Short mmCIF file of N, CA, C and O in Angstrom, two decimals:
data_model
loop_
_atom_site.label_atom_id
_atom_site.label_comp_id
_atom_site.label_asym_id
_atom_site.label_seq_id
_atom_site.Cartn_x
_atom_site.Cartn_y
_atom_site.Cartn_z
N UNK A 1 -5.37 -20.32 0.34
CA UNK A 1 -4.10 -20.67 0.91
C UNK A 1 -3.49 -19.48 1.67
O UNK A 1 -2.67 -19.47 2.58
N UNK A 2 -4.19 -18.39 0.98
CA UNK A 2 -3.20 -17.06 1.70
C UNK A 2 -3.52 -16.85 3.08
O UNK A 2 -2.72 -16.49 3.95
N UNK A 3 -5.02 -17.15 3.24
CA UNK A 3 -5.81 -16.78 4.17
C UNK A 3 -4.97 -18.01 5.23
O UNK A 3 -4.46 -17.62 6.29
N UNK A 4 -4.92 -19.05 4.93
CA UNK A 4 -4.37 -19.73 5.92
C UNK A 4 -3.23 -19.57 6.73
O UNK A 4 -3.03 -19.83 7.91
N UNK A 5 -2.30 -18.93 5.54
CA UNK A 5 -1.00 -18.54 5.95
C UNK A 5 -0.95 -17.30 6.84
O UNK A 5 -0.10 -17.02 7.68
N UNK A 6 -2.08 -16.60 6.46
CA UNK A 6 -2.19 -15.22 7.30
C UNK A 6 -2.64 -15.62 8.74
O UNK A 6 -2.21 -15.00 9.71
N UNK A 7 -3.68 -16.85 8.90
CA UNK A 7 -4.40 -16.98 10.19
C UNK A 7 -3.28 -17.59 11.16
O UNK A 7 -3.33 -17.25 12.34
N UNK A 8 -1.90 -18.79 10.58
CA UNK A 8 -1.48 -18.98 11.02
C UNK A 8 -0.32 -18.02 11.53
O UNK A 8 0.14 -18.26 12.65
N UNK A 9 0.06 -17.24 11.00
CA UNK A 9 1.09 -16.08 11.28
C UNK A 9 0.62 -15.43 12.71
O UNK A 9 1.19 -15.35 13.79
N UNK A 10 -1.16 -14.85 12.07
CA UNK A 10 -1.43 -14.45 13.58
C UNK A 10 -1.81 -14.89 15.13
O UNK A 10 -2.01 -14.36 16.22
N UNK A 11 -1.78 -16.11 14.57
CA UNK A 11 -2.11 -17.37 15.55
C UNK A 11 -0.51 -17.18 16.29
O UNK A 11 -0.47 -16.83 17.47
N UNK A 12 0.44 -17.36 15.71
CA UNK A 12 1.78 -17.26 16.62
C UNK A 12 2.32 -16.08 17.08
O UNK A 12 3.06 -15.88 18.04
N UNK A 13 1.80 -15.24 16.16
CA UNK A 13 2.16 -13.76 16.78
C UNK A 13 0.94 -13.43 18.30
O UNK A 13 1.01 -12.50 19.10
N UNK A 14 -0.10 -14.59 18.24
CA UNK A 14 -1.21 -14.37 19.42
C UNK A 14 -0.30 -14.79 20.75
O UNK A 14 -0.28 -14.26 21.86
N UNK A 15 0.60 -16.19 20.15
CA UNK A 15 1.14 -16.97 21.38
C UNK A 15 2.24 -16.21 21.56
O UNK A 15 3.16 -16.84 22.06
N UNK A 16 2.34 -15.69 21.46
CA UNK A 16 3.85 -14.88 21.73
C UNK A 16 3.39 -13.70 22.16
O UNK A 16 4.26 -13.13 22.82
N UNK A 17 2.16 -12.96 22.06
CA UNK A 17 2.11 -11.71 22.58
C UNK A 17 0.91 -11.77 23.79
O UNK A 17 0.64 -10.67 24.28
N UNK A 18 0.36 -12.66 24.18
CA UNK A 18 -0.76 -13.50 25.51
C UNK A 18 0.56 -13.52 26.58
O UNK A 18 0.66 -12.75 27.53
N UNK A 19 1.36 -14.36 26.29
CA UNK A 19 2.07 -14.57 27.50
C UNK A 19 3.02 -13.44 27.80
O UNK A 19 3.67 -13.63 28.82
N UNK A 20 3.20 -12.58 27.32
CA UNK A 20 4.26 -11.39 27.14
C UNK A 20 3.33 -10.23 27.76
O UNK A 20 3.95 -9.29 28.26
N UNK A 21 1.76 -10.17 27.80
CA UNK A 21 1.50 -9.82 28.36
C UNK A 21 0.98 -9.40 29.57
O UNK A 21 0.88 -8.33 30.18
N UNK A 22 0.54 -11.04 29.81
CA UNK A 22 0.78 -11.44 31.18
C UNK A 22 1.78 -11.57 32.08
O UNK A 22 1.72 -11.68 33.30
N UNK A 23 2.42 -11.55 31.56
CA UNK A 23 3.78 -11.62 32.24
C UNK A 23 4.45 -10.08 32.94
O UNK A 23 5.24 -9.93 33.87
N UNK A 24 3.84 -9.21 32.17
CA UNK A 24 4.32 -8.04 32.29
C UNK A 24 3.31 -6.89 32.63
O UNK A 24 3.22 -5.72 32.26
N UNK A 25 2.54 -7.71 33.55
CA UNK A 25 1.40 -6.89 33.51
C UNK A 25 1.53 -5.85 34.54
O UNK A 25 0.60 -5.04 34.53
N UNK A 26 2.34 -5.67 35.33
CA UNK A 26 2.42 -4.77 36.50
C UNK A 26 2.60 -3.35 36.12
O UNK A 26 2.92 -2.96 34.99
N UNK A 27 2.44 -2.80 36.88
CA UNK A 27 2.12 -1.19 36.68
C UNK A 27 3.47 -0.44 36.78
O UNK A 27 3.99 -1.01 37.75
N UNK A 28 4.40 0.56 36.32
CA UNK A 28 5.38 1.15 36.15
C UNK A 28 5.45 2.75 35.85
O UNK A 28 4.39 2.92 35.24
N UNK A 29 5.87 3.59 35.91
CA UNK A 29 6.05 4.51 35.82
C UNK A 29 7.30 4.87 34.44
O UNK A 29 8.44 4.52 34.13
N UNK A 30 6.17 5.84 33.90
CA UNK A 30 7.19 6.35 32.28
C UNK A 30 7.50 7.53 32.61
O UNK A 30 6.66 8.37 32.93
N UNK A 31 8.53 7.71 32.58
CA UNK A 31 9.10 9.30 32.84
C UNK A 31 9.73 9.85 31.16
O UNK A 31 10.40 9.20 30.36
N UNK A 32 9.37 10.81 31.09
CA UNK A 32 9.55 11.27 29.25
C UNK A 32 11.00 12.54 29.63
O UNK A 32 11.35 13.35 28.78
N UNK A 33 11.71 12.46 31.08
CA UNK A 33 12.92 13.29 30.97
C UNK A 33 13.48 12.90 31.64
O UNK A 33 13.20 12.50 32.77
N UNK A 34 14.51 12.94 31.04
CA UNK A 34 15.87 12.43 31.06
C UNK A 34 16.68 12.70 32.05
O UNK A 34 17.39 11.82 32.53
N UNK A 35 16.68 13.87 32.49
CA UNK A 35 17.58 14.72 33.54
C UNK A 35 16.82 14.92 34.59
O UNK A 35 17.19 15.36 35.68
N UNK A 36 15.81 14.60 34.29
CA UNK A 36 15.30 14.56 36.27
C UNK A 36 13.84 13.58 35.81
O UNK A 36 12.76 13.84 35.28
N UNK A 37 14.57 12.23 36.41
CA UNK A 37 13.18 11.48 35.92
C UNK A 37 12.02 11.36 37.02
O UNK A 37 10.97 10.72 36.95
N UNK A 38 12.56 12.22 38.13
CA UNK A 38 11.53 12.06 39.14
C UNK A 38 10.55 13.71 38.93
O UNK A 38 9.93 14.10 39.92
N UNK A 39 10.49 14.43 37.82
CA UNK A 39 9.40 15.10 37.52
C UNK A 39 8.28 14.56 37.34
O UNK A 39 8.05 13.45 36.85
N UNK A 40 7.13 15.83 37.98
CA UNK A 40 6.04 14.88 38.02
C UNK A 40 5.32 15.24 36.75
O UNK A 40 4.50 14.51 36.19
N UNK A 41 5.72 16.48 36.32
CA UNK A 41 4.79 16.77 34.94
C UNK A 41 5.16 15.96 33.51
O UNK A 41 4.58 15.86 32.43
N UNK A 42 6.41 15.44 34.04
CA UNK A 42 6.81 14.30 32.64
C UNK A 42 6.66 13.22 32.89
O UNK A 42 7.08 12.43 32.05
N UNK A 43 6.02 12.66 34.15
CA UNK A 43 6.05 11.27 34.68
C UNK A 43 4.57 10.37 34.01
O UNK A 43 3.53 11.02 34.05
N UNK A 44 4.50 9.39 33.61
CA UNK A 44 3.79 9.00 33.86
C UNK A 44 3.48 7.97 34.64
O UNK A 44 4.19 6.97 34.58
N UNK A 45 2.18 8.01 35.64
CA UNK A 45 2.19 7.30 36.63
C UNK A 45 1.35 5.85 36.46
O UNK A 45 0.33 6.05 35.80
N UNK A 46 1.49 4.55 36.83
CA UNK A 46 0.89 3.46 37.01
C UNK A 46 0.23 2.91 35.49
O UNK A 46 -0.96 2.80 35.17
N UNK A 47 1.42 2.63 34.73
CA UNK A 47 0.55 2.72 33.27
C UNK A 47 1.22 1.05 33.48
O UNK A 47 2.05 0.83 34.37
N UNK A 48 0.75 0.00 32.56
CA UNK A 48 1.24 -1.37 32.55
C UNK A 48 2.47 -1.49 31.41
O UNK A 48 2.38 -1.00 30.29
N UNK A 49 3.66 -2.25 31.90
CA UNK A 49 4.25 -2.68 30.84
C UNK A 49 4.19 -2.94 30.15
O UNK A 49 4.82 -2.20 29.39
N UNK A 50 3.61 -3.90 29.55
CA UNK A 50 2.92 -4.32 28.47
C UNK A 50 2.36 -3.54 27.38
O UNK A 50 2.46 -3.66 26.16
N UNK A 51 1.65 -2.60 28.22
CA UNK A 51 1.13 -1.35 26.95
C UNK A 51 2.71 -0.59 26.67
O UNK A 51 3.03 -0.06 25.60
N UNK A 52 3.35 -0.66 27.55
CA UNK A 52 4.77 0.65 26.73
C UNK A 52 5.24 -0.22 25.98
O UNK A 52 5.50 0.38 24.94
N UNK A 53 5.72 -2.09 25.76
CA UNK A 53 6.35 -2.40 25.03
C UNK A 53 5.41 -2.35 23.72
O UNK A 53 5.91 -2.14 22.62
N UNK A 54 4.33 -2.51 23.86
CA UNK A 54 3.27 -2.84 22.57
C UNK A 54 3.13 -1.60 22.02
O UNK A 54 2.87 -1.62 20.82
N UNK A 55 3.23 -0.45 22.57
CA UNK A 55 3.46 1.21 22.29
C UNK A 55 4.43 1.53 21.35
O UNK A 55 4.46 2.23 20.34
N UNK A 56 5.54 0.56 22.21
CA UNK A 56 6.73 1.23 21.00
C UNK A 56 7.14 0.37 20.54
O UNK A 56 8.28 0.54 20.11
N UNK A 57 6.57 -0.92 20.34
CA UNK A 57 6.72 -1.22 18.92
C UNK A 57 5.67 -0.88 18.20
O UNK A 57 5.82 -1.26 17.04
N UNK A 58 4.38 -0.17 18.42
CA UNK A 58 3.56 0.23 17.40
C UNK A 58 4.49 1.55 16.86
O UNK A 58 4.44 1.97 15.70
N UNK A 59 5.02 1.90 17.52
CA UNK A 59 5.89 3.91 17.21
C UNK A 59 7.12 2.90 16.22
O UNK A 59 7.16 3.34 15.07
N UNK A 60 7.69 2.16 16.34
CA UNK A 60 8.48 1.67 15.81
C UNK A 60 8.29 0.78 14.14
O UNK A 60 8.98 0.73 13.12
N UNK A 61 7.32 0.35 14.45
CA UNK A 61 6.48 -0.16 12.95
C UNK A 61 6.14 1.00 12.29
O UNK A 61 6.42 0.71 11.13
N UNK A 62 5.65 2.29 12.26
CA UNK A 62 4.87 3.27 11.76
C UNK A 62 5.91 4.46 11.50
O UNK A 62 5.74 5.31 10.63
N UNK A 63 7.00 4.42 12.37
CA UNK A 63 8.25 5.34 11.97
C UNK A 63 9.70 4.29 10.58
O UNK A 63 10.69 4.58 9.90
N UNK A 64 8.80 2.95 10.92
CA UNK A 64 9.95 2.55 9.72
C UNK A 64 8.85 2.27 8.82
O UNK A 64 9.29 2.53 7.70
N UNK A 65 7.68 1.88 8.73
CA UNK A 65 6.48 2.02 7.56
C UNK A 65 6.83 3.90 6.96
O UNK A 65 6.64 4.13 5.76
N UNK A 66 7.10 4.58 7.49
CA UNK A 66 7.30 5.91 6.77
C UNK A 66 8.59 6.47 6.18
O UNK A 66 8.77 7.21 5.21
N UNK A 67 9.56 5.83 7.21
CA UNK A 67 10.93 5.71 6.34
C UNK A 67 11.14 5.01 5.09
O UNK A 67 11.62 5.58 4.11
N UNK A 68 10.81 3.82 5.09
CA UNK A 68 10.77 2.96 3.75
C UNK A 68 9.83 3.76 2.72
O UNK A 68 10.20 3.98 1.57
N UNK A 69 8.39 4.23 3.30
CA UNK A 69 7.52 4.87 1.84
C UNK A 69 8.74 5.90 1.91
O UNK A 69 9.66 5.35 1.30
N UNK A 70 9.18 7.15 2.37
CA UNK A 70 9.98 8.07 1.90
C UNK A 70 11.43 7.79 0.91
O UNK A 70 11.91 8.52 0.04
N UNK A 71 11.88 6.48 1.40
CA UNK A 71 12.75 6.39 0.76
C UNK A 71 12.69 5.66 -0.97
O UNK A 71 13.58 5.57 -1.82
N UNK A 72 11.22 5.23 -1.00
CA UNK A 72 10.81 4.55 -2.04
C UNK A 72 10.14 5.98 -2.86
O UNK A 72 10.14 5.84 -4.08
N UNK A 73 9.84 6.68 -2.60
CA UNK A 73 9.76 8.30 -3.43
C UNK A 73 9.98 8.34 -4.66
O UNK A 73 9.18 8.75 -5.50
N UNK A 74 11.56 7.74 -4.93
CA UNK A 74 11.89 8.10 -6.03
C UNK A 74 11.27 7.25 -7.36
O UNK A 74 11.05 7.84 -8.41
N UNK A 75 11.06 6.06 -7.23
CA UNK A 75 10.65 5.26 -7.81
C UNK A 75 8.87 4.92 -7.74
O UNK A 75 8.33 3.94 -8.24
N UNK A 76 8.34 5.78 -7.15
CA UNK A 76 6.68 6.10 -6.99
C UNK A 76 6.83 7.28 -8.14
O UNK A 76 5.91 7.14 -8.94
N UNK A 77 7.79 8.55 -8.53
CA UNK A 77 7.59 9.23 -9.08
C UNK A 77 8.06 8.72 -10.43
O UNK A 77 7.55 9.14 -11.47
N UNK A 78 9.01 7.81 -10.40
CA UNK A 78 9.52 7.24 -11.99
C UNK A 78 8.05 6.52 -12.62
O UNK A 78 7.59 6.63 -13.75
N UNK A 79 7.56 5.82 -11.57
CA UNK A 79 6.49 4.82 -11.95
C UNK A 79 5.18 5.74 -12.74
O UNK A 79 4.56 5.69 -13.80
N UNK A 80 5.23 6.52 -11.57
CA UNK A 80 3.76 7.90 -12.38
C UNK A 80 4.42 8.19 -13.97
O UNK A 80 3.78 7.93 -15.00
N UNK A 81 5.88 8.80 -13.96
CA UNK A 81 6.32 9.26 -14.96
C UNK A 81 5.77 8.34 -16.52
O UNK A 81 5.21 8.68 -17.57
N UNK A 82 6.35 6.90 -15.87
CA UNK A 82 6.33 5.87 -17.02
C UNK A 82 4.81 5.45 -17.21
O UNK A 82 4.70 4.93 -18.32
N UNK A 83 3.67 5.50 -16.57
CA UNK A 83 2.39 4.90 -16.30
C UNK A 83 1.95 6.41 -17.52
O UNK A 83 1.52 6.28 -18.66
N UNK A 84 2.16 7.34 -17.00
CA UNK A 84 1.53 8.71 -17.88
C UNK A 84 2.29 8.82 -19.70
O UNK A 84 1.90 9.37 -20.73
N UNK A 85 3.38 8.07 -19.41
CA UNK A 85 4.11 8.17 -21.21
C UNK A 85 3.52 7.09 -21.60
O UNK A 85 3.22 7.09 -22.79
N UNK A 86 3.11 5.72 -20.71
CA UNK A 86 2.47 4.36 -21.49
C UNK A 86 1.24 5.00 -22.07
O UNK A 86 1.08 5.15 -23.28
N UNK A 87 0.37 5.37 -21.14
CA UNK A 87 -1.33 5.88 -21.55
C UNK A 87 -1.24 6.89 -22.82
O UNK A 87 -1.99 7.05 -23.78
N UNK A 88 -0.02 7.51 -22.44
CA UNK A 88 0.04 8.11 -23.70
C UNK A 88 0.27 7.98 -25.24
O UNK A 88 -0.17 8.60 -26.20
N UNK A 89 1.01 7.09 -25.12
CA UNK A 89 1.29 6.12 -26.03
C UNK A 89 0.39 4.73 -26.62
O UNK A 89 0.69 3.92 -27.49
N UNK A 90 -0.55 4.81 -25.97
CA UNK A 90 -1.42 3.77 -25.85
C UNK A 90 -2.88 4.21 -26.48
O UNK A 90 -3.67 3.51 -27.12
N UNK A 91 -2.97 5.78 -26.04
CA UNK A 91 -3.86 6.53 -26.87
C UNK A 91 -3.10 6.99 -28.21
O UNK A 91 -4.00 7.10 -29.03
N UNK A 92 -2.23 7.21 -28.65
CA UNK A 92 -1.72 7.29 -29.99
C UNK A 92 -2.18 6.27 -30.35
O UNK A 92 -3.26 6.48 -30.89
N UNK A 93 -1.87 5.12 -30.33
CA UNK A 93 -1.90 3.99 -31.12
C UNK A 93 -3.51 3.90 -31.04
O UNK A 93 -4.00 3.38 -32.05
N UNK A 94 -4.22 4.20 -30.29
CA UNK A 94 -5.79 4.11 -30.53
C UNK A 94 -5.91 4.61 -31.87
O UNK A 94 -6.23 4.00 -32.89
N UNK A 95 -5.56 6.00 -31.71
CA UNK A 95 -6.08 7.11 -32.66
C UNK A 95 -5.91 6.58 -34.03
O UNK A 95 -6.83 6.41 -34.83
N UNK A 96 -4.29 6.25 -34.29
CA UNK A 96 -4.24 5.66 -35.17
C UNK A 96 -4.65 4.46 -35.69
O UNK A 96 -4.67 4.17 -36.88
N UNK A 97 -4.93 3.88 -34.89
CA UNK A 97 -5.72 2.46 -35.42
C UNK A 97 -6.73 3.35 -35.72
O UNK A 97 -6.45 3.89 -36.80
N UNK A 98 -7.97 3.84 -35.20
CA UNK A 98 -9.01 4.42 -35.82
C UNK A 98 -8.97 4.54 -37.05
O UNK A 98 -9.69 4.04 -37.91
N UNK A 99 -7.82 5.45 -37.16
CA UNK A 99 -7.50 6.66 -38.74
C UNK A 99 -7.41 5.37 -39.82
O UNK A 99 -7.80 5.52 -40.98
N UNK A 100 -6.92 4.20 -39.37
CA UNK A 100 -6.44 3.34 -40.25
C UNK A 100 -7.98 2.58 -40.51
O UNK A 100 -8.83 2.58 -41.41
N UNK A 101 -7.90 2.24 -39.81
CA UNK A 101 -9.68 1.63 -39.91
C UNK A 101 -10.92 2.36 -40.75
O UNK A 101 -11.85 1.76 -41.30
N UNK A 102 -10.73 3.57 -40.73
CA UNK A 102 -11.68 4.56 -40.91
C UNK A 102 -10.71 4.82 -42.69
O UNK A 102 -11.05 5.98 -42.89
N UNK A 103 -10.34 4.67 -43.18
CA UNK A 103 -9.59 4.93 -44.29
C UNK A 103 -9.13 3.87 -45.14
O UNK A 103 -8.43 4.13 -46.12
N UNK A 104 -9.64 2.16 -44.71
CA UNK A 104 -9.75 1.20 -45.34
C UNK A 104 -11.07 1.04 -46.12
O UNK A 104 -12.08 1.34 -45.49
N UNK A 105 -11.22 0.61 -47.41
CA UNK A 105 -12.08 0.42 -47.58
C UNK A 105 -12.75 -0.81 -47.35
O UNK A 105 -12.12 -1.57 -46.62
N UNK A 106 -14.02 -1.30 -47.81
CA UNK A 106 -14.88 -2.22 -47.27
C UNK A 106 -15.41 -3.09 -47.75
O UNK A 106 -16.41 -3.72 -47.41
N UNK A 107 -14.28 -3.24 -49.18
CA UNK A 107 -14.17 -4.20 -50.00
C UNK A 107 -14.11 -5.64 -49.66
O UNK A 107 -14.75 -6.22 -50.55
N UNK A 108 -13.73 -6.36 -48.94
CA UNK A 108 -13.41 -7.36 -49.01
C UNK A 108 -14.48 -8.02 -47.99
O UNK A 108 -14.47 -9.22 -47.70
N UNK A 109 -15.66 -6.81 -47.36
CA UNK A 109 -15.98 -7.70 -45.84
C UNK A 109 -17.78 -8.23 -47.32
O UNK A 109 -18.19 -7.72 -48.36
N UNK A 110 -18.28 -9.60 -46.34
CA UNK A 110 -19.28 -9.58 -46.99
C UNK A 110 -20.47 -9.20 -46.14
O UNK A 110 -20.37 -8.82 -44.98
N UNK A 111 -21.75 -9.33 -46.88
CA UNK A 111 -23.11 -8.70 -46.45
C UNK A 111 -23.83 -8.39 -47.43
O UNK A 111 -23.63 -8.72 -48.60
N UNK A 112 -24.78 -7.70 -46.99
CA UNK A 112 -25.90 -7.39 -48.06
C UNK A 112 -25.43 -6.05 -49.16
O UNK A 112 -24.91 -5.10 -48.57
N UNK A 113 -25.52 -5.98 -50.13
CA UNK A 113 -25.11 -4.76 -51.42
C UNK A 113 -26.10 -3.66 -50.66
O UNK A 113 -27.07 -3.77 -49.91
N UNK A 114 -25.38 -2.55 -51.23
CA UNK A 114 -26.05 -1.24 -51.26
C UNK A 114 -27.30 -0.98 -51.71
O UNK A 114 -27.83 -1.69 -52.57
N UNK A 115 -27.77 -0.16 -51.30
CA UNK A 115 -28.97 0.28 -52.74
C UNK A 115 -28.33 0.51 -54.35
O UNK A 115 -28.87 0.24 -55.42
N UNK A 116 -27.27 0.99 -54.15
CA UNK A 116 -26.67 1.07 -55.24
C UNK A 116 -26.32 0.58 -56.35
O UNK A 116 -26.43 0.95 -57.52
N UNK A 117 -25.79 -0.47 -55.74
CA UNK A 117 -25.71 -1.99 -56.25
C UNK A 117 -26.71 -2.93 -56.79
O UNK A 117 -26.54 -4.04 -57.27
N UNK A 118 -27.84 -2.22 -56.61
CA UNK A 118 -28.96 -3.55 -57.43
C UNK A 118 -29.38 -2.97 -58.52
O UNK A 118 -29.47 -1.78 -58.83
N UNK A 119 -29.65 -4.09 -59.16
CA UNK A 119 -30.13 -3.38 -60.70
C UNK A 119 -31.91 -4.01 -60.63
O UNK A 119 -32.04 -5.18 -60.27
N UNK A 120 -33.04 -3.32 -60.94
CA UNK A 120 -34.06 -3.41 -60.84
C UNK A 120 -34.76 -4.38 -62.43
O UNK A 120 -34.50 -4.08 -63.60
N UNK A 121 -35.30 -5.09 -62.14
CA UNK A 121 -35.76 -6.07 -63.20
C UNK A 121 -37.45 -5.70 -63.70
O UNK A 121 -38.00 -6.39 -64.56
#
C-alpha cells in the first residue's frame, strides 16, 4: 500500500514538474551580485529557468532538512542518553537473573538421577 501511495505522490509531483519545465525552458542569465548585476565574473550566462527554480528548491529542501536535524539535537542526545541507561539496565537484570538461576536448586526439575543416586543390586 505504501508503495502505491509513494508511486502516486510521484506521479503528481511528475505532472506538475513536466509542464513547469517546459514552460520555462528558455535561457536567462543568473547574476550572484547585487550591486552591479551586469558583472561578468558573477554573471551567469544562458543557463535555463527551470534548472534555477529546481536549484533552489533543491538549496531550499537541504537547508531546511538541516535546520530541522539541528534543531531536533536535543532530543537525538536525550534519546542516546535513555537508549544507554535502558541497555544498562537491561544487562543488570540479565546478570541477575543468571545469579538467580545459577543459585536455585534443581530439585523440582525431572530426568534421569545422578550416579549418586542409584543404589546397586
Amino acid at each position: 500500500m505504501t508503495r502505491f501511495i509513494r508511486n502516486v505522490i510521484l506521479f503528481v509531483i511528475a505532472v506538475v514538474l513536466v509542464p513547469l519545465s517546459v514552460a520555462n525552458r528558455h535561457t536567462v542569465s543568473l547574476s550572484l551580485n547585487p550591486f552591479d548585476p551586469q558583472d561578468p565574473a558573477m554573471t551567469i550566462q544562458g543557463i535555463p529557468l527551470f534548472w534555477v527554480i529546481f536549484a533552489s528548491l533543491a538549496v531550499g529542501i537541504v537547508v531546511g532538512g538541516l535546520g530541522a536535524w539541528a534543531k531536533q539535537g536535543r532530543w537525538r542526545k536525550e534519546a542516546r542518553v535513555k537508549r544507554r541507561e535502558a541497555d544498562k539496565w537491561h544487562k543488570e537484570a540479565d546478570q541477575l537473573r543468571e545469579m538467580n538461576t545459577a543459585a536455585q536448586p534443581a530439585a523440582g526439575v525431572k530426568g534421569l538421577q545422578g550416579p549418586g543416586n542409584r543404589s546397586a543390586a
